[in-house]
Amino acid sequence: MSKKGRKKKCVSATGPVWHLSAEDATRAARPRFNGYACGHGVHGDVKFNRAREKRAWKQSLKQEGASRGSFLFAL
Protein backbone atom coordinates (compact mmCIF):
# COMPACT_ATOMS: atom_id res chain seq x y z
CA MET A 1 0.00 0.00 0.00
CA SER A 2 1.28 3.50 -0.78
CA LYS A 3 2.10 6.10 1.83
CA LYS A 4 -0.99 8.10 0.89
CA GLY A 5 -3.24 5.14 1.65
CA ARG A 6 -1.92 4.62 5.16
CA LYS A 7 -3.31 6.80 7.89
CA LYS A 8 -2.10 7.20 11.43
CA LYS A 9 -4.59 6.79 14.22
CA CYS A 10 -4.55 9.95 16.31
CA VAL A 11 -7.13 8.90 18.90
CA SER A 12 -6.29 8.71 22.55
CA ALA A 13 -6.83 5.52 24.53
CA THR A 14 -10.06 6.84 26.07
CA GLY A 15 -11.50 8.03 22.75
CA PRO A 16 -11.62 11.31 20.87
CA VAL A 17 -11.64 14.51 22.89
CA TRP A 18 -13.95 17.28 21.69
CA HIS A 19 -13.90 20.82 22.96
CA LEU A 20 -16.87 22.91 21.85
CA SER A 21 -17.81 26.30 23.11
CA ALA A 22 -21.39 26.86 24.22
CA GLU A 23 -22.07 28.92 21.10
CA ASP A 24 -20.71 26.22 18.77
CA ALA A 25 -22.70 23.52 20.57
CA THR A 26 -25.88 25.57 20.17
CA ARG A 27 -25.25 26.06 16.45
CA ALA A 28 -24.52 22.35 15.99
CA ALA A 29 -27.78 21.40 17.70
CA ARG A 30 -29.90 23.63 15.44
CA PRO A 31 -31.49 22.14 12.30
CA ARG A 32 -29.79 22.96 9.03
CA PHE A 33 -31.60 25.44 6.79
CA ASN A 34 -31.99 24.46 3.15
CA GLY A 35 -32.96 27.54 1.16
CA TYR A 36 -33.76 25.54 -1.97
CA ALA A 37 -36.31 23.34 -0.15
CA CYS A 38 -38.51 26.34 0.67
CA GLY A 39 -38.74 27.60 -2.91
CA HIS A 40 -36.54 30.64 -2.37
CA GLY A 41 -33.55 29.40 -4.36
CA VAL A 42 -32.78 29.67 -8.05
CA HIS A 43 -35.89 29.52 -10.24
CA GLY A 44 -36.17 28.53 -13.86
CA ASP A 45 -33.49 28.23 -16.47
CA VAL A 46 -30.64 30.47 -15.42
CA LYS A 47 -27.88 29.04 -17.57
CA PHE A 48 -27.34 29.70 -21.29
CA ASN A 49 -29.99 27.77 -23.19
CA ARG A 50 -29.42 27.17 -26.90
CA ALA A 51 -33.04 26.27 -27.59
CA ARG A 52 -34.34 29.42 -25.89
CA GLU A 53 -31.87 31.60 -27.81
CA LYS A 54 -32.84 29.93 -31.10
CA ARG A 55 -36.55 30.50 -30.38
CA ALA A 56 -35.87 34.16 -29.62
CA TRP A 57 -33.85 34.51 -32.84
CA LYS A 58 -36.59 32.92 -34.93
CA GLN A 59 -39.20 35.13 -33.24
CA SER A 60 -37.19 38.23 -34.13
CA LEU A 61 -36.90 37.03 -37.74
CA LYS A 62 -40.68 36.59 -37.91
CA GLN A 63 -41.21 40.11 -36.59
CA GLU A 64 -38.84 41.56 -39.17
CA GLY A 65 -40.50 39.59 -41.95
CA ALA A 66 -37.27 38.20 -43.42
CA SER A 67 -38.52 34.60 -43.46
CA ARG A 68 -41.48 35.53 -45.75
CA GLY A 69 -39.21 36.92 -48.41
CA SER A 70 -39.51 40.61 -47.74
CA PHE A 71 -36.57 41.28 -50.05
CA LEU A 72 -37.91 41.81 -53.55
CA PHE A 73 -35.63 41.11 -56.45
CA ALA A 74 -36.70 42.23 -59.88
CA LEU A 75 -35.69 39.77 -62.57
Coordinates of C-alpha atoms in Angstrom, one line a residue:
M1 CA 0.0 0.0 0.0
S2 CA 1.3 3.5 -0.8
K3 CA 2.1 6.1 1.8
K4 CA -1.0 8.1 0.9
G5 CA -3.2 5.1 1.6
R6 CA -1.9 4.6 5.2
K7 CA -3.3 6.8 7.9
K8 CA -2.1 7.2 11.4
K9 CA -4.6 6.8 14.2
C10 CA -4.5 9.9 16.3
V11 CA -7.1 8.9 18.9
S12 CA -6.3 8.7 22.5
A13 CA -6.8 5.5 24.5
T14 CA -10.1 6.8 26.1
G15 CA -11.5 8.0 22.7
P16 CA -11.6 11.3 20.9
V17 CA -11.6 14.5 22.9
W18 CA -14.0 17.3 21.7
H19 CA -13.9 20.8 23.0
L20 CA -16.9 22.9 21.8
S21 CA -17.8 26.3 23.1
A22 CA -21.4 26.9 24.2
E23 CA -22.1 28.9 21.1
D24 CA -20.7 26.2 18.8
A25 CA -22.7 23.5 20.6
T26 CA -25.9 25.6 20.2
R27 CA -25.2 26.1 16.5
A28 CA -24.5 22.4 16.0
A29 CA -27.8 21.4 17.7
R30 CA -29.9 23.6 15.4
P31 CA -31.5 22.1 12.3
R32 CA -29.8 23.0 9.0
F33 CA -31.6 25.4 6.8
N34 CA -32.0 24.5 3.1
G35 CA -33.0 27.5 1.2
Y36 CA -33.8 25.5 -2.0
A37 CA -36.3 23.3 -0.2
C38 CA -38.5 26.3 0.7
G39 CA -38.7 27.6 -2.9
H40 CA -36.5 30.6 -2.4
G41 CA -33.6 29.4 -4.4
V42 CA -32.8 29.7 -8.0
H43 CA -35.9 29.5 -10.2
G44 CA -36.2 28.5 -13.9
D45 CA -33.5 28.2 -16.5
V46 CA -30.6 30.5 -15.4
K47 CA -27.9 29.0 -17.6
F48 CA -27.3 29.7 -21.3
N49 CA -30.0 27.8 -23.2
R50 CA -29.4 27.2 -26.9
A51 CA -33.0 26.3 -27.6
R52 CA -34.3 29.4 -25.9
E53 CA -31.9 31.6 -27.8
K54 CA -32.8 29.9 -31.1
R55 CA -36.6 30.5 -30.4
A56 CA -35.9 34.2 -29.6
W57 CA -33.8 34.5 -32.8
K58 CA -36.6 32.9 -34.9
Q59 CA -39.2 35.1 -33.2
S60 CA -37.2 38.2 -34.1
L61 CA -36.9 37.0 -37.7
K62 CA -40.7 36.6 -37.9
Q63 CA -41.2 40.1 -36.6
E64 CA -38.8 41.6 -39.2
G65 CA -40.5 39.6 -42.0
A66 CA -37.3 38.2 -43.4
S67 CA -38.5 34.6 -43.5
R68 CA -41.5 35.5 -45.8
G69 CA -39.2 36.9 -48.4
S70 CA -39.5 40.6 -47.7
F71 CA -36.6 41.3 -50.1
L72 CA -37.9 41.8 -53.5
F73 CA -35.6 41.1 -56.5
A74 CA -36.7 42.2 -59.9
L75 CA -35.7 39.8 -62.6

